[in-house]
Structures are given as C-alpha cells and as structure tokens.
Short mmCIF file of N, CA and C in Angstrom, two decimals:
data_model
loop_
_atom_site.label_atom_id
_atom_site.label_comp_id
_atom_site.label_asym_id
_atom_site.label_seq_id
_atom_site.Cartn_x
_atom_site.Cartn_y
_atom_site.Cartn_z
N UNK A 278 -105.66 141.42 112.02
CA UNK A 278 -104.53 140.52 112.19
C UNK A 278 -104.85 139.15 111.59
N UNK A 279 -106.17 138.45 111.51
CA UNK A 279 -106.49 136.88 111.02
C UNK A 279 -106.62 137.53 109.24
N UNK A 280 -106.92 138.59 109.25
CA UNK A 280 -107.05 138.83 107.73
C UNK A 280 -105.59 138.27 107.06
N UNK A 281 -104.73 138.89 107.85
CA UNK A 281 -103.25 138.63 107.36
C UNK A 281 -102.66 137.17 107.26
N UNK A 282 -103.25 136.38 108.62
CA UNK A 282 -102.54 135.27 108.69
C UNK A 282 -103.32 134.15 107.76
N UNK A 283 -104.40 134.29 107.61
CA UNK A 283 -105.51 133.81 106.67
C UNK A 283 -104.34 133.20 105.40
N UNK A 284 -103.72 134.24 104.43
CA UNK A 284 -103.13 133.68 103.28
C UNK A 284 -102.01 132.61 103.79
N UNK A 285 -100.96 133.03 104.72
CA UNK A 285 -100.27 131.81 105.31
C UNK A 285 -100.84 130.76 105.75
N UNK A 286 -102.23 130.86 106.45
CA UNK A 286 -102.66 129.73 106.99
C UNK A 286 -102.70 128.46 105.76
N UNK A 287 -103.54 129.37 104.97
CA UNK A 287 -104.00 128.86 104.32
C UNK A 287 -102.62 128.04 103.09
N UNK A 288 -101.94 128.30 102.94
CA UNK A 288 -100.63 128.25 101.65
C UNK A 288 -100.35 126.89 102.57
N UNK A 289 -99.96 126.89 104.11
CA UNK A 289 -99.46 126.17 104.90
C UNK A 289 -100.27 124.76 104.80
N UNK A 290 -100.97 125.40 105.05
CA UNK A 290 -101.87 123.62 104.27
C UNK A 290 -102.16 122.77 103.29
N UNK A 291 -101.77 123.88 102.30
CA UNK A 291 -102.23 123.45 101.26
C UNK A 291 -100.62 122.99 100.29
N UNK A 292 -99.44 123.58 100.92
CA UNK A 292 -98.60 122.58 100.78
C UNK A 292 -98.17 121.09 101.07
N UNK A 293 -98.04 120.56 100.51
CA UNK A 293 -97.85 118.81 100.41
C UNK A 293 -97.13 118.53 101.56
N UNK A 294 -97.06 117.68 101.68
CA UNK A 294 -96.72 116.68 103.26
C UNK A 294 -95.24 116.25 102.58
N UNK A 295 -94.24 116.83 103.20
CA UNK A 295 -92.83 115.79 102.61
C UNK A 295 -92.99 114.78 102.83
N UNK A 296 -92.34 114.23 101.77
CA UNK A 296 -93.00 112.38 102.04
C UNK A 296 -90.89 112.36 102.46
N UNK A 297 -91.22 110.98 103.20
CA UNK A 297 -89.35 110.54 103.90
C UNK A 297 -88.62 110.00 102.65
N UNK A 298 -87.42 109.97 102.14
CA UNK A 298 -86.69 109.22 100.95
C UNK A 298 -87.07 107.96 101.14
N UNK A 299 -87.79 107.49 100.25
CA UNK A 299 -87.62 106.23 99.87
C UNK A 299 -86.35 105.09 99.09
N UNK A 300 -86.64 103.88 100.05
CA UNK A 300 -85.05 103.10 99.82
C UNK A 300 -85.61 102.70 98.29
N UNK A 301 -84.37 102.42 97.88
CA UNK A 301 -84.23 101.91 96.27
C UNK A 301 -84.48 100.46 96.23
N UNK A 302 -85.00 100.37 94.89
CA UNK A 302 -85.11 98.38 95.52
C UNK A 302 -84.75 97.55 94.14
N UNK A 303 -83.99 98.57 93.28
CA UNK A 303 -83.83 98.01 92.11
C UNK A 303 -82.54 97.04 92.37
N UNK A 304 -81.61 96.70 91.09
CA UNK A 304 -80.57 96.34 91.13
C UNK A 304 -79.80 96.97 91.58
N UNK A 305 -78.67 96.06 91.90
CA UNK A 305 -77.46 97.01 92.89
C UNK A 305 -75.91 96.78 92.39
N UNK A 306 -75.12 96.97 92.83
CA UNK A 306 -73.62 96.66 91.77
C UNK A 306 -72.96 95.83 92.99
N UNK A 307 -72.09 95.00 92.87
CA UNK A 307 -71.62 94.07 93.84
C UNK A 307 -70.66 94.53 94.86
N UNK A 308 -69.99 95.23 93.22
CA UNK A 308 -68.10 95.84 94.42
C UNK A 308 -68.59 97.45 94.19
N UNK A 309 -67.79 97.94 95.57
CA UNK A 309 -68.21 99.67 95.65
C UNK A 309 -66.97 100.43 94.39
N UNK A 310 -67.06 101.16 94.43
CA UNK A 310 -66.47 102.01 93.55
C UNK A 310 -66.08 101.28 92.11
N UNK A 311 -66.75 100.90 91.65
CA UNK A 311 -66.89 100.03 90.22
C UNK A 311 -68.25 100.66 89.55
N UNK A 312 -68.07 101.50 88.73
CA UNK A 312 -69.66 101.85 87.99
C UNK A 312 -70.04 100.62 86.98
N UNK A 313 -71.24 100.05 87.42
CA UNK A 313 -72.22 99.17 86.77
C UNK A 313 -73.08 99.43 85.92
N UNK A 314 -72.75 98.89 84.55
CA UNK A 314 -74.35 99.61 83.40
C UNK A 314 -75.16 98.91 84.00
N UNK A 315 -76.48 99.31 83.64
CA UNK A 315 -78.09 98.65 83.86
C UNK A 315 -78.21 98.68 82.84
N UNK A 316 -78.95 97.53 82.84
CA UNK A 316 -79.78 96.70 81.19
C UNK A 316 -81.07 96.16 82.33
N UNK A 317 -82.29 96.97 82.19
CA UNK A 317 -83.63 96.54 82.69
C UNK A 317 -83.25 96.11 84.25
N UNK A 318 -83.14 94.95 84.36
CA UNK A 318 -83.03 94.52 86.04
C UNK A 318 -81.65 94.04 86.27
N UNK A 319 -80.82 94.01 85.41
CA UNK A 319 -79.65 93.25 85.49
C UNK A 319 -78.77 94.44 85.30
N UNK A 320 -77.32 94.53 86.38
CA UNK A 320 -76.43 95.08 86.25
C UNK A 320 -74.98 94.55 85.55
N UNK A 321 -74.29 95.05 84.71
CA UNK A 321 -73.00 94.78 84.22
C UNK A 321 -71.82 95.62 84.46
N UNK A 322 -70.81 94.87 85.60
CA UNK A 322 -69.71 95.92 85.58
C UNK A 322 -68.89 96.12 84.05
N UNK A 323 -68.48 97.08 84.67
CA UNK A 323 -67.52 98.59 83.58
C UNK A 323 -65.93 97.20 83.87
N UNK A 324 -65.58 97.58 82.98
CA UNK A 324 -63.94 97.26 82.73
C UNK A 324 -62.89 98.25 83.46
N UNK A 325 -62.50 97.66 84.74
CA UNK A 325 -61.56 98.51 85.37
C UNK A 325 -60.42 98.14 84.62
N UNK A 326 -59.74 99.41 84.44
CA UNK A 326 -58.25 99.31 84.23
C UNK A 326 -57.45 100.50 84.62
N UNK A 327 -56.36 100.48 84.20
CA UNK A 327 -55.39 101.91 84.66
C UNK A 327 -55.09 102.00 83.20
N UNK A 328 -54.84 103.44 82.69
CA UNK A 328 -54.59 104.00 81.36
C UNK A 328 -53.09 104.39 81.72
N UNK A 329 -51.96 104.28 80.79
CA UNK A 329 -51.08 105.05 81.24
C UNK A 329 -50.66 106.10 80.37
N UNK A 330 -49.26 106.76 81.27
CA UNK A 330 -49.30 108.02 80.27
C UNK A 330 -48.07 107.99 79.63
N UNK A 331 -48.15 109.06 78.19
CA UNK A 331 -47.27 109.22 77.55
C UNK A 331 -46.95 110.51 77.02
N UNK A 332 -46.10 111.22 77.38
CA UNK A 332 -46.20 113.07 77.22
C UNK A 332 -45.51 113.07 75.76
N UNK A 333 -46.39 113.43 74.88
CA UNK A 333 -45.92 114.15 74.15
C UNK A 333 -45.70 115.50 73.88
N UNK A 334 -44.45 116.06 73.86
CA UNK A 334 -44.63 117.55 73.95
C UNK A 334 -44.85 118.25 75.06
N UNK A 335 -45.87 119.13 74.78
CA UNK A 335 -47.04 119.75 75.72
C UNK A 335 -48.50 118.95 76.14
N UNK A 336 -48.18 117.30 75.38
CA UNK A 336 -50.07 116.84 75.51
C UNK A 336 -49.22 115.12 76.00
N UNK A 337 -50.25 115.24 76.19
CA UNK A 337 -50.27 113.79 77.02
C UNK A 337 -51.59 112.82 76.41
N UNK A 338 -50.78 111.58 76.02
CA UNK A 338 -51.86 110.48 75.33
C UNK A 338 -51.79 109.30 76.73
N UNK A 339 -53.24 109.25 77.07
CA UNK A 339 -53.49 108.15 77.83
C UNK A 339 -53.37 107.01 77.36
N UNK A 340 -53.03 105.71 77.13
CA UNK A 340 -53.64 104.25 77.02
C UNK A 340 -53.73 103.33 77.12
N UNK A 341 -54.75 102.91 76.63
CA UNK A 341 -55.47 102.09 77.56
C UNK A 341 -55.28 100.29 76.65
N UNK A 342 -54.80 99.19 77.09
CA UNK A 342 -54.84 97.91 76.60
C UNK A 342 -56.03 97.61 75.71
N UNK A 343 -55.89 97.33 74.84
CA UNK A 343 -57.00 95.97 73.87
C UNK A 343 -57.82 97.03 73.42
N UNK A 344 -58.75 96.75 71.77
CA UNK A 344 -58.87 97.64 71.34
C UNK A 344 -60.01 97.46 71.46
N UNK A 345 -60.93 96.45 72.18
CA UNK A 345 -62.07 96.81 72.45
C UNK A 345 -62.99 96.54 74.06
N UNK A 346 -63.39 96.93 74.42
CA UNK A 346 -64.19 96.48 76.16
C UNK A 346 -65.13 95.21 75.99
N UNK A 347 -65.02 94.50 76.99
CA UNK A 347 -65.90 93.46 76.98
C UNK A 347 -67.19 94.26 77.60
N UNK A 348 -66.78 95.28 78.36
CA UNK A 348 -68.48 95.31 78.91
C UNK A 348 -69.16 96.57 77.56
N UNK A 349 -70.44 96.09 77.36
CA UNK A 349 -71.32 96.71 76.09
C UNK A 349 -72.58 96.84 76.43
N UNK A 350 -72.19 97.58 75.35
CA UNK A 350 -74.56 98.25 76.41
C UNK A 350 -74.58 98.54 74.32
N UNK A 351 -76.63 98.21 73.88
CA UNK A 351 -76.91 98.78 73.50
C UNK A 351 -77.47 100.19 73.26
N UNK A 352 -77.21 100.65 74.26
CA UNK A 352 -78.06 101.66 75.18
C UNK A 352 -77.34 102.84 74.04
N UNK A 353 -78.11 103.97 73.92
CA UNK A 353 -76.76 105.18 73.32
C UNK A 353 -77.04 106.25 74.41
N UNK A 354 -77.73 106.31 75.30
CA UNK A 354 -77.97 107.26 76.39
C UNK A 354 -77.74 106.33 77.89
N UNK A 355 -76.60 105.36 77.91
CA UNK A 355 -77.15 104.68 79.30
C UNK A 355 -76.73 105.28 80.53
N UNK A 356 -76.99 104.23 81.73
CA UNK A 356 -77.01 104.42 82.97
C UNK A 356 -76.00 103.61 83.45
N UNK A 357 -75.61 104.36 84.73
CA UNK A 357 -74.75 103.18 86.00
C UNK A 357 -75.12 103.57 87.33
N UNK A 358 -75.27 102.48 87.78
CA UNK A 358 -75.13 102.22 89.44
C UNK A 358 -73.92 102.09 89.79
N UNK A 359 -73.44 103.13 90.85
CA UNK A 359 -72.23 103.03 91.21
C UNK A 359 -72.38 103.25 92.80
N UNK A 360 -71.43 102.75 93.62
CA UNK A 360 -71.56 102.58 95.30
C UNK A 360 -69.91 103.16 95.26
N UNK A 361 -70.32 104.26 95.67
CA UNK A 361 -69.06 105.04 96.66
C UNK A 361 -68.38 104.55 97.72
N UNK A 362 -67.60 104.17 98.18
CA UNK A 362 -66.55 104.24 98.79
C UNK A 362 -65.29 105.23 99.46
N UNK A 363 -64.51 105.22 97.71
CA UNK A 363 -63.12 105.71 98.05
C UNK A 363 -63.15 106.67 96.98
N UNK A 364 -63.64 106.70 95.89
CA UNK A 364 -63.74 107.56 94.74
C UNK A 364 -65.39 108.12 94.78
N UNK A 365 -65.34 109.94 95.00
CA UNK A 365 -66.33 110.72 94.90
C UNK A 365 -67.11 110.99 93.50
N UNK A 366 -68.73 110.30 93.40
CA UNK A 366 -69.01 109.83 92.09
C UNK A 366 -69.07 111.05 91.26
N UNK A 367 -68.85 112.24 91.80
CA UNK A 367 -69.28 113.93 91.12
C UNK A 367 -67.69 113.96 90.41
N UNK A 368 -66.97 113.27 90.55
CA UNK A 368 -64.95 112.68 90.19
C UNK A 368 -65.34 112.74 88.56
N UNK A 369 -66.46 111.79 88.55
CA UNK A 369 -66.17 111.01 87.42
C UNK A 369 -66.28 111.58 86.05
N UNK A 370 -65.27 111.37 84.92
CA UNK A 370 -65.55 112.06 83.95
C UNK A 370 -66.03 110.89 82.71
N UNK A 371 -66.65 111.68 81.63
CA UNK A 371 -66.87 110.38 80.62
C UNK A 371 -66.30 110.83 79.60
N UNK A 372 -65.45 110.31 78.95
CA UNK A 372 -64.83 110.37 77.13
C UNK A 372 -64.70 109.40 76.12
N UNK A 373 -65.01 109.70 75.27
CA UNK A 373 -64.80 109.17 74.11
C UNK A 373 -63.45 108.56 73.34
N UNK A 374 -62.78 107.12 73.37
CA UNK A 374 -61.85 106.63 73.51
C UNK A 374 -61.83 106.45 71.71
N UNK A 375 -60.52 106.67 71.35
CA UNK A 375 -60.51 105.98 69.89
C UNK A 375 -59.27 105.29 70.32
N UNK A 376 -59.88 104.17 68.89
CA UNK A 376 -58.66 102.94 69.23
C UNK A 376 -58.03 103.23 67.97
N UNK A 377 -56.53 102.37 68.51
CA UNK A 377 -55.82 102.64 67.48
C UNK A 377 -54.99 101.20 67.68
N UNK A 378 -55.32 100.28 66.64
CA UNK A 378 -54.58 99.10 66.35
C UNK A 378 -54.89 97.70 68.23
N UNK A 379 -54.25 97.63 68.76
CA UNK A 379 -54.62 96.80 70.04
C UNK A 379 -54.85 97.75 70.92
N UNK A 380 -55.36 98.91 70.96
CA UNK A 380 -55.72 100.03 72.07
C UNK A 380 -56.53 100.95 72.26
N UNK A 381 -57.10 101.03 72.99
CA UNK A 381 -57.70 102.58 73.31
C UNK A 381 -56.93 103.55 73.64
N UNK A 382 -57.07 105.15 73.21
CA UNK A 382 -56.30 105.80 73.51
C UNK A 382 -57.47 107.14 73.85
N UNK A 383 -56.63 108.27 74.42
CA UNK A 383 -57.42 109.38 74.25
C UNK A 383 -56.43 110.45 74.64
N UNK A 384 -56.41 111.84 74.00
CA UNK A 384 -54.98 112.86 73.80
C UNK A 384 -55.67 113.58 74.86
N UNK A 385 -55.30 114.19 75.15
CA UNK A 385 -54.88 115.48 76.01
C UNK A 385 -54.26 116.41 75.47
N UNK A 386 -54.43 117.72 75.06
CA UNK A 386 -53.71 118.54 74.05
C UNK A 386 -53.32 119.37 75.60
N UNK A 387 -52.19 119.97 75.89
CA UNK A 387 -52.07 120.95 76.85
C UNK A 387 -52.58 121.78 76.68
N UNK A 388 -53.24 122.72 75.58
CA UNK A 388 -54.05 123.72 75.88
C UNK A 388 -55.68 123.47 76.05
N UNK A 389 -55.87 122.71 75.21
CA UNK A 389 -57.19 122.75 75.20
C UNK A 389 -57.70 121.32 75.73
N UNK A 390 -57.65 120.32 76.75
CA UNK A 390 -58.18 119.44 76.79
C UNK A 390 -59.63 118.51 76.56
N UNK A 391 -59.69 117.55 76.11
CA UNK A 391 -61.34 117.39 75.45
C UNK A 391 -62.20 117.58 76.81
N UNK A 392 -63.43 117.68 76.50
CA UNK A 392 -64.39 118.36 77.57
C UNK A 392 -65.19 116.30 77.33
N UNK A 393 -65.70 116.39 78.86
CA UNK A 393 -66.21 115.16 79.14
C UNK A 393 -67.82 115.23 78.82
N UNK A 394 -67.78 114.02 78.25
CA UNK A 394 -69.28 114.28 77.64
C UNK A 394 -70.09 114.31 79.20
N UNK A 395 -71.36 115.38 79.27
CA UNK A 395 -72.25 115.62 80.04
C UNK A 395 -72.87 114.21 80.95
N UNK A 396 -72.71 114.37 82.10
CA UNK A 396 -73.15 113.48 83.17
C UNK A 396 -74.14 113.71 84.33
N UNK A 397 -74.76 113.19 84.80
CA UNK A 397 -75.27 113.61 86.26
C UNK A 397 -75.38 112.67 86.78
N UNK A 398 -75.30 112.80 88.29
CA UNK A 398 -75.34 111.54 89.33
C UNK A 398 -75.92 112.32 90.06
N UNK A 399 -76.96 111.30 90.71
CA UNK A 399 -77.85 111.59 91.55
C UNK A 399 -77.98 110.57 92.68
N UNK A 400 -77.51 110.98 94.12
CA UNK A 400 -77.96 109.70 95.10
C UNK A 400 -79.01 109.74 95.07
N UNK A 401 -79.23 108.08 95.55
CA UNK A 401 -80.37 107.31 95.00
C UNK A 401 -80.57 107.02 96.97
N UNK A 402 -79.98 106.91 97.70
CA UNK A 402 -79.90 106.47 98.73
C UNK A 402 -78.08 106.00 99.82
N UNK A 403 -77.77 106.29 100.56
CA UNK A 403 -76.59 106.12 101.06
C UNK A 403 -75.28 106.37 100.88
N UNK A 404 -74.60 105.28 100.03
CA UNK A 404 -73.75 105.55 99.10
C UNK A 404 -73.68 105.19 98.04
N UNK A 405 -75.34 105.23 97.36
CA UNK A 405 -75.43 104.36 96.02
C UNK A 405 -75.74 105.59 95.64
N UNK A 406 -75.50 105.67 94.06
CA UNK A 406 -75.77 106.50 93.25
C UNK A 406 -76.02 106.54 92.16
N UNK A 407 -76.82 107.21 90.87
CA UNK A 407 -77.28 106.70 89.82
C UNK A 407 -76.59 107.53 88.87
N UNK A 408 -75.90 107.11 87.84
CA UNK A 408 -75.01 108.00 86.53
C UNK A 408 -76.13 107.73 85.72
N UNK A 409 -76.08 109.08 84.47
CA UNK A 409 -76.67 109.24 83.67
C UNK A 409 -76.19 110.08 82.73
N UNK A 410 -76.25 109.26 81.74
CA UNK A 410 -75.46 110.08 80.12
C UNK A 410 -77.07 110.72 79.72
N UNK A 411 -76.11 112.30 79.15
CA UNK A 411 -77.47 113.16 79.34
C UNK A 411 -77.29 113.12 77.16
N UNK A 412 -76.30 112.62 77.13
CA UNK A 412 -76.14 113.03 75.36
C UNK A 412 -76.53 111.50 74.58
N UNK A 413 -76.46 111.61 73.11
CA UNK A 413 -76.64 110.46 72.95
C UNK A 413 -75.43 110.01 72.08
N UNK A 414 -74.69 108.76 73.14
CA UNK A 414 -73.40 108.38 72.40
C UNK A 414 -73.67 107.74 70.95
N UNK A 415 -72.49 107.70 70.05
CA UNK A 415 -72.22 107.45 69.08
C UNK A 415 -71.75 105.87 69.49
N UNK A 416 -71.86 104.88 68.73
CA UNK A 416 -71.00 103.67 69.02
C UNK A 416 -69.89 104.05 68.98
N UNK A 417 -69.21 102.97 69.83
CA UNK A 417 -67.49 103.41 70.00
C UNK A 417 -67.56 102.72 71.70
N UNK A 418 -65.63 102.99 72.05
CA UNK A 418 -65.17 102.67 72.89
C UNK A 418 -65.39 103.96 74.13
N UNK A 419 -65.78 103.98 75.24
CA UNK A 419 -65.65 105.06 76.38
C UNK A 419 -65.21 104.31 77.56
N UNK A 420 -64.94 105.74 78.34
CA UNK A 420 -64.24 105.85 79.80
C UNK A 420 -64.66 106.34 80.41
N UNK A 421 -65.37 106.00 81.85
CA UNK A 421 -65.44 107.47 82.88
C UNK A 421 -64.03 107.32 83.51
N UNK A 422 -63.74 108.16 84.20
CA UNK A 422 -62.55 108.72 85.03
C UNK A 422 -62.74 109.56 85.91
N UNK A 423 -62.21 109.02 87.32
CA UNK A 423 -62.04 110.04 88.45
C UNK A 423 -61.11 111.12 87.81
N UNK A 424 -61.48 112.11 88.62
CA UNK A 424 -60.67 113.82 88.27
C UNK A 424 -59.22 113.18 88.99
N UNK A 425 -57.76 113.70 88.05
CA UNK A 425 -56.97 113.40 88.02
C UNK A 425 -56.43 112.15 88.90
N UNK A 426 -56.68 111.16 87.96
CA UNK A 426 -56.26 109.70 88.51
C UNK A 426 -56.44 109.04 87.15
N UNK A 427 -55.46 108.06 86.96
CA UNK A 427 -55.39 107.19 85.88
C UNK A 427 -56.59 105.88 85.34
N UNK A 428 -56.77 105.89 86.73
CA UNK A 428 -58.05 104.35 86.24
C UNK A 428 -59.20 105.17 86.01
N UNK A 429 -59.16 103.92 84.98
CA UNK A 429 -60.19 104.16 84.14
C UNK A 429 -61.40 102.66 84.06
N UNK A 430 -62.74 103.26 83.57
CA UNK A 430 -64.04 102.56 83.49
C UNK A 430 -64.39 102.21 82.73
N UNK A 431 -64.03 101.11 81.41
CA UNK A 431 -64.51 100.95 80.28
C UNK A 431 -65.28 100.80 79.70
N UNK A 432 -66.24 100.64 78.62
CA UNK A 432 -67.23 100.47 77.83
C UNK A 432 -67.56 100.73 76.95
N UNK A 433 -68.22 99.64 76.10
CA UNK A 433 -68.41 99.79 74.73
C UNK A 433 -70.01 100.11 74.35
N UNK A 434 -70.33 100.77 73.42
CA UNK A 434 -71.78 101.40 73.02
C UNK A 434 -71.26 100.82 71.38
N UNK A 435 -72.33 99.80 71.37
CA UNK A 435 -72.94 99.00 69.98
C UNK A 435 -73.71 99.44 68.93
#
C-alpha cells in the first residue's frame, strides 16, 4: 500500500506552492469603461465617440466624425488598460477604420461582415483589465467596439 502512495506522495510535494494573485501596481486609467493605451508608465485615453449608422441596401456604413484621432500610439502591437464597469471587456471588438474626406468610416457588408482584428484581455486584478493586440497594425485610424452598440474607442497607429 506505501509502495503505491509513494508516487503521489511524492508528485504532491514536489508540486509548487500556489502563490495568491498579486495586486498590479502599474499605471491605471482614470474613468472606468474608457480603454487607455500605455506608453511605458504613462496611460492615454482612447477617443470616445458614438459612430452612426447609415443602411445601405443590405450593409450598413458606420461613421465616425473627423478624419483623424487625437489619441496615437507608436506602438503597431499596443496595449490598453481598461476598468470595467458597465461594458464587458471580452464586448470589445477592434477594426480598422478608413477615412474618407472629414471621417472615419467602416462598412458592414450584410453578408459577410469584417472580422475584428485579434484581441485578448486578461484580468489583471478586480475590474481592471489588460487589452492586447495580438497582430501587428498597419498605421491608420482604429476602433474597439462593444458587441452591438455604437460607441466607439478611437485611435490612431503612426
């Protein structure tokens, strides 16, 4: 019978000690449900706005005011700190905005809608959470977006 328990005993110990979550102690974003880029220690909110709509047809063009975002990251893979609230951060989608004359826009074809470039969020602690662009953007204008809701998160990649 110790012959047997011998390999458990033994595995049992020799697995690691869970260590408890450790609190975050980096930068933090001010207002909750506002995703914040990080640049090193300093956070920059996203450009809230509402996109509106316009059906054409079968597709629908979102858009969005002014043809470019004040908030900019050199980053082509960046990050946000975002604090939950009222909007669930797993919501959020990211796309690729083209402008056209004083606007951002982005189509919606009814059949095939564009697919959101690749994301992950990971809580970091409470209701903070960390976004992460897993691709590497192209310069240009983007958006994240909660799943069906109009406002939108702006930003520009330099």
């Amino acid at each position: 019978m110790l012959a047997r328990l011998a390999p458990l005993l033994l595995f049992t110990l020799a697995a690691p000690a869970q260590q408890p979550p450790q609190q975050y102690d980096g930068p933090r974003p001010t207002k909750p449900d506002l995703p914040f880029l990080v640049q090193g220690n300093l956070v920059f909110a996203t450009e809230a706005l509402e996109a509106r709509e316009r059906k054409q047809k079968k597709d629908i063009l979102f858009v969005i005011d002014g043809a470019a975002s004040p908030a900019r990251t050199h980053q082509a893979s960046p990050f946000f700190l975002f604090e939950a609230e009222r909007i669930v951060p797993e919501t959020l989608g990211l796309y690729k905005l083209e402008v056209n004359g004083e606007q951002r826009q982005i189509l919606f074809p009814g059949r095939k809608p564009p697919k959101p470039v690749l994301v992950d969020v990971t809580r970091l602690e409470g209701n903070l959470f960390k976004i992460e662009v897993h691709e590497t953007l192209a310069p240009g204008e983007y958006a994240l977006s909660p799943e069906g809701s109009n406002a939108v998160f702006c930003f520009a990649v330099y």
